[in-house]
Short mmCIF file of C-alpha atoms in Angstrom, two decimals:
data_model
loop_
_atom_site.label_atom_id
_atom_site.label_comp_id
_atom_site.label_asym_id
_atom_site.label_seq_id
_atom_site.Cartn_x
_atom_site.Cartn_y
_atom_site.Cartn_z
CA UNK A 6 -41.02 27.11 42.04
CA UNK A 7 -37.43 25.80 41.80
CA UNK A 8 -34.79 28.50 41.85
CA UNK A 9 -31.21 28.59 40.53
CA UNK A 10 -28.67 27.71 43.18
CA UNK A 11 -25.13 28.99 42.83
CA UNK A 12 -23.25 29.76 39.64
CA UNK A 13 -22.65 26.14 38.60
CA UNK A 14 -26.13 25.49 37.23
CA UNK A 15 -27.56 24.02 40.44
CA UNK A 16 -31.25 24.23 41.27
CA UNK A 17 -33.13 24.32 44.60
CA UNK A 18 -36.53 22.56 45.00
CA UNK A 19 -39.12 22.96 47.72
CA UNK A 20 -40.46 19.99 49.69
CA UNK A 21 -43.70 19.86 47.66
CA UNK A 22 -41.80 20.03 44.39
CA UNK A 23 -39.51 17.23 45.50
CA UNK A 24 -42.57 15.13 46.35
CA UNK A 25 -43.97 15.61 42.84
CA UNK A 26 -40.60 14.90 41.28
CA UNK A 27 -40.11 11.72 43.31
CA UNK A 28 -43.63 10.50 42.50
CA UNK A 29 -43.19 11.07 38.77
CA UNK A 30 -39.83 9.31 38.74
CA UNK A 31 -41.24 6.34 40.65
CA UNK A 32 -44.10 6.05 38.17
CA UNK A 33 -41.63 6.15 35.25
CA UNK A 34 -39.60 3.33 36.80
CA UNK A 35 -42.60 1.08 37.53
CA UNK A 36 -43.19 -1.85 35.21
CA UNK A 37 -46.96 -1.27 35.21
CA UNK A 38 -48.51 1.01 32.62
CA UNK A 39 -51.25 2.40 34.91
CA UNK A 40 -51.97 6.00 33.89
CA UNK A 41 -51.53 8.90 36.28
CA UNK A 42 -54.54 10.62 37.72
CA UNK A 43 -55.60 14.02 36.43
CA UNK A 44 -54.26 15.73 39.57
CA UNK A 45 -50.89 14.00 39.22
CA UNK A 46 -50.64 15.02 35.57
CA UNK A 47 -51.34 18.64 36.48
CA UNK A 48 -48.66 18.52 39.20
CA UNK A 49 -46.10 17.18 36.72
CA UNK A 50 -46.98 19.84 34.16
CA UNK A 51 -46.64 22.62 36.73
CA UNK A 52 -43.29 21.24 37.88
CA UNK A 53 -42.02 21.05 34.28
CA UNK A 54 -43.04 24.66 33.69
CA UNK A 55 -41.31 25.73 36.91
CA UNK A 56 -38.10 23.96 35.89
CA UNK A 57 -38.15 25.72 32.51
CA UNK A 58 -38.60 29.07 34.23
CA UNK A 59 -35.72 28.30 36.60
CA UNK A 60 -33.47 27.48 33.64
CA UNK A 61 -34.33 30.83 32.05
CA UNK A 62 -33.65 32.58 35.35
CA UNK A 63 -30.23 30.92 35.54
CA UNK A 64 -29.45 32.26 32.07
CA UNK A 65 -30.46 35.76 33.14
CA UNK A 66 -28.24 35.53 36.23
CA UNK A 67 -25.31 34.42 34.11
CA UNK A 68 -25.78 37.32 31.71
CA UNK A 69 -25.95 39.75 34.66
CA UNK A 70 -22.74 38.27 36.07
CA UNK A 71 -20.88 38.76 32.79
CA UNK A 72 -22.14 42.34 32.43
CA UNK A 73 -21.06 43.10 35.98
CA UNK A 74 -17.66 41.55 35.26
CA UNK A 75 -17.22 43.83 32.24
CA UNK A 76 -18.06 46.92 34.34
CA UNK A 77 -15.53 45.96 37.01
CA UNK A 78 -12.88 45.26 34.36
CA UNK A 79 -13.34 48.68 32.79
CA UNK A 80 -12.92 50.29 36.24
CA UNK A 81 -9.54 48.68 36.95
CA UNK A 82 -7.26 49.06 38.86
CA UNK A 83 -9.57 50.67 41.44
CA UNK A 84 -11.99 47.71 41.32
CA UNK A 85 -9.29 45.06 41.64
CA UNK A 86 -10.76 43.08 44.53
CA UNK A 87 -14.30 43.07 43.13
CA UNK A 88 -13.07 42.16 39.65
CA UNK A 89 -11.01 39.20 40.87
CA UNK A 90 -13.93 37.89 42.94
CA UNK A 91 -16.38 38.14 40.04
CA UNK A 92 -13.91 36.57 37.62
CA UNK A 93 -13.35 33.59 39.90
CA UNK A 94 -17.13 33.08 40.19
CA UNK A 95 -17.45 33.27 36.41
CA UNK A 96 -14.65 30.74 35.89
CA UNK A 97 -16.32 28.39 38.34
CA UNK A 98 -19.56 28.71 36.32
CA UNK A 99 -17.81 27.67 33.09
CA UNK A 100 -16.83 31.11 31.77
CA UNK A 101 -14.02 31.12 29.20
CA UNK A 102 -11.87 34.24 29.67
CA UNK A 103 -11.32 36.42 26.64
CA UNK A 104 -8.33 38.51 25.53
CA UNK A 105 -9.52 41.48 27.65
CA UNK A 106 -9.51 39.41 30.83
CA UNK A 107 -6.07 37.96 30.11
CA UNK A 108 -4.62 41.39 29.32
CA UNK A 109 -6.06 42.88 32.52
CA UNK A 110 -4.69 40.04 34.64
CA UNK A 111 -1.23 40.35 33.06
CA UNK A 112 -1.20 44.02 33.96
CA UNK A 113 -2.09 43.13 37.55
CA UNK A 114 0.22 40.14 37.99
CA UNK A 115 2.15 41.97 40.71
CA UNK A 116 -0.78 41.15 42.97
CA UNK A 117 -0.44 37.52 44.19
CA UNK A 118 -4.19 36.88 43.91
CA UNK A 119 -4.22 38.28 40.37
CA UNK A 120 -1.21 36.13 39.45
CA UNK A 121 -2.99 33.00 40.69
CA UNK A 122 -6.18 33.90 38.80
CA UNK A 123 -4.10 34.61 35.68
CA UNK A 124 -2.57 31.13 35.80
CA UNK A 125 -6.02 29.57 36.16
CA UNK A 126 -7.50 31.70 33.37
CA UNK A 127 -4.66 30.86 30.99
CA UNK A 128 -5.23 27.14 31.55
CA UNK A 129 -8.95 27.52 30.82
CA UNK A 130 -8.25 29.57 27.68
CA UNK A 131 -5.70 27.06 26.35
CA UNK A 132 -8.10 24.15 26.83
CA UNK A 133 -10.82 26.11 25.07
CA UNK A 134 -8.55 26.81 22.08
CA UNK A 135 -7.50 23.15 21.81
CA UNK A 136 -11.13 22.03 21.97
CA UNK A 137 -12.16 24.42 19.19
CA UNK A 138 -9.24 23.35 17.02
CA UNK A 139 -10.08 19.67 17.52
CA UNK A 140 -13.71 20.34 16.61
CA UNK A 141 -12.75 22.29 13.47
CA UNK A 142 -10.15 19.79 12.23
CA UNK A 143 -11.44 17.71 9.29
CA UNK A 144 -11.71 14.00 9.75
CA UNK A 145 -8.85 12.03 8.12
CA UNK A 146 -9.81 10.68 4.74
CA UNK A 147 -9.03 7.14 3.75
CA UNK A 148 -7.36 6.97 0.37
CA UNK A 149 -9.08 4.44 -1.84
CA UNK A 150 -7.10 2.84 -4.64
CA UNK A 151 -8.70 0.49 -7.12
CA UNK A 152 -7.52 -1.48 -10.11
CA UNK A 153 -9.39 -2.14 -13.29
CA UNK A 154 -9.90 -5.76 -12.34
CA UNK A 155 -11.12 -5.22 -8.77
CA UNK A 156 -9.55 -4.35 -5.45
CA UNK A 157 -5.87 -3.60 -5.23
CA UNK A 158 -3.62 -6.23 -3.74
CA UNK A 159 -1.81 -5.10 -0.60
CA UNK A 160 1.69 -3.88 -1.26
CA UNK A 161 4.48 -5.42 0.70
CA UNK A 162 7.20 -3.19 2.05
CA UNK A 163 10.62 -3.47 0.43
CA UNK A 164 13.04 -5.52 2.54
CA UNK A 165 15.61 -3.54 4.46
CA UNK A 166 19.33 -3.72 3.88
CA UNK A 167 19.74 -6.41 6.52
CA UNK A 168 16.76 -8.50 5.53
CA UNK A 169 17.44 -11.23 2.95
CA UNK A 170 15.50 -10.87 -0.25
CA UNK A 171 13.21 -13.79 -0.97
CA UNK A 172 14.50 -15.98 -3.76
CA UNK A 173 12.30 -16.36 -6.77
CA UNK A 174 11.34 -19.91 -7.65
CA UNK A 175 13.32 -21.12 -10.58
CA UNK A 176 11.34 -22.51 -13.50
CA UNK A 177 11.51 -26.27 -13.73
CA UNK A 178 13.22 -27.58 -16.87
CA UNK A 179 10.78 -28.86 -19.45
CA UNK A 180 11.14 -32.55 -20.33
CA UNK A 181 13.22 -33.15 -23.44
CA UNK A 182 11.22 -34.03 -26.48
CA UNK A 183 12.13 -37.29 -28.19
CA UNK A 184 14.11 -36.77 -31.41
CA UNK A 185 11.99 -36.81 -34.45
CA UNK A 186 12.80 -39.61 -36.91
CA UNK A 187 14.76 -38.32 -39.88
CA UNK A 188 13.82 -38.90 -43.52
CA UNK A 189 15.01 -42.31 -44.81
CA UNK A 190 17.84 -42.26 -47.30
CA UNK A 191 16.53 -43.26 -50.82
CA UNK A 192 17.95 -46.37 -52.43
CA UNK A 193 19.66 -46.31 -55.88
CA UNK A 194 16.68 -48.10 -57.34
CA UNK A 195 14.41 -45.27 -56.19
CA UNK A 196 16.72 -42.60 -57.49
CA UNK A 197 17.49 -44.32 -60.83
CA UNK A 198 14.57 -46.53 -61.76
CA UNK A 199 15.35 -49.28 -64.34
CA UNK A 200 14.74 -48.38 -67.94
CA UNK A 201 12.07 -50.22 -69.78
CA UNK A 202 13.12 -52.23 -72.80
CA UNK A 203 11.83 -50.91 -76.16
CA UNK A 204 9.06 -52.86 -77.79
CA UNK A 205 10.26 -55.25 -80.55
CA UNK A 206 9.72 -54.08 -84.15
CA UNK A 207 6.94 -55.72 -86.17
CA UNK A 208 7.81 -58.94 -88.07
CA UNK A 209 9.45 -58.43 -91.48
CA UNK A 210 7.45 -61.14 -93.21
CA UNK A 211 4.19 -59.23 -92.90
CA UNK A 212 3.23 -57.36 -95.93
CA UNK A 213 1.54 -54.13 -95.91
CA UNK A 214 -2.13 -54.20 -96.97
#
């Protein structure tokens, strides 16, 4: 079965396992859809199970390394050389040093190897803090402004002191209306109409009946 190789997550395969892996990859890349034989399917299943077991074994090795590192740290300063060696292996495997590791290295900075490991550990810790802060920061929200009649028109920035202000268009003068004709002056005949003459009296020679 494949076995973990080193502290960086590598994995070692045997010649037979590499043959199965190469055959399965070649079949996946072929354009034909011909099914695998029953024996080939069983080989692929066994290889997949072996890879899963190797991944679990790598996790167990990592946990053992961290437990061993804690034991060496608690035995400082007598375990200085072993602690520095284990810490460097853990950093190479992706370990993020905690406050206990940084405090122990600061106390041992008189040792040149410890001072170099401290500088490396501080860089890893700072990058880890920045990554966590970036992941926890909320995404910037876009402020939405709307008017009652629809979307808001974009606002233009006010011109600076040196920029000339745009002149507003002056309203065009409205065309003059023609003068309305005035009321005609009445004539004297309209103001003082002529008097009618009184009707003549009845004739005197007529006698009353």
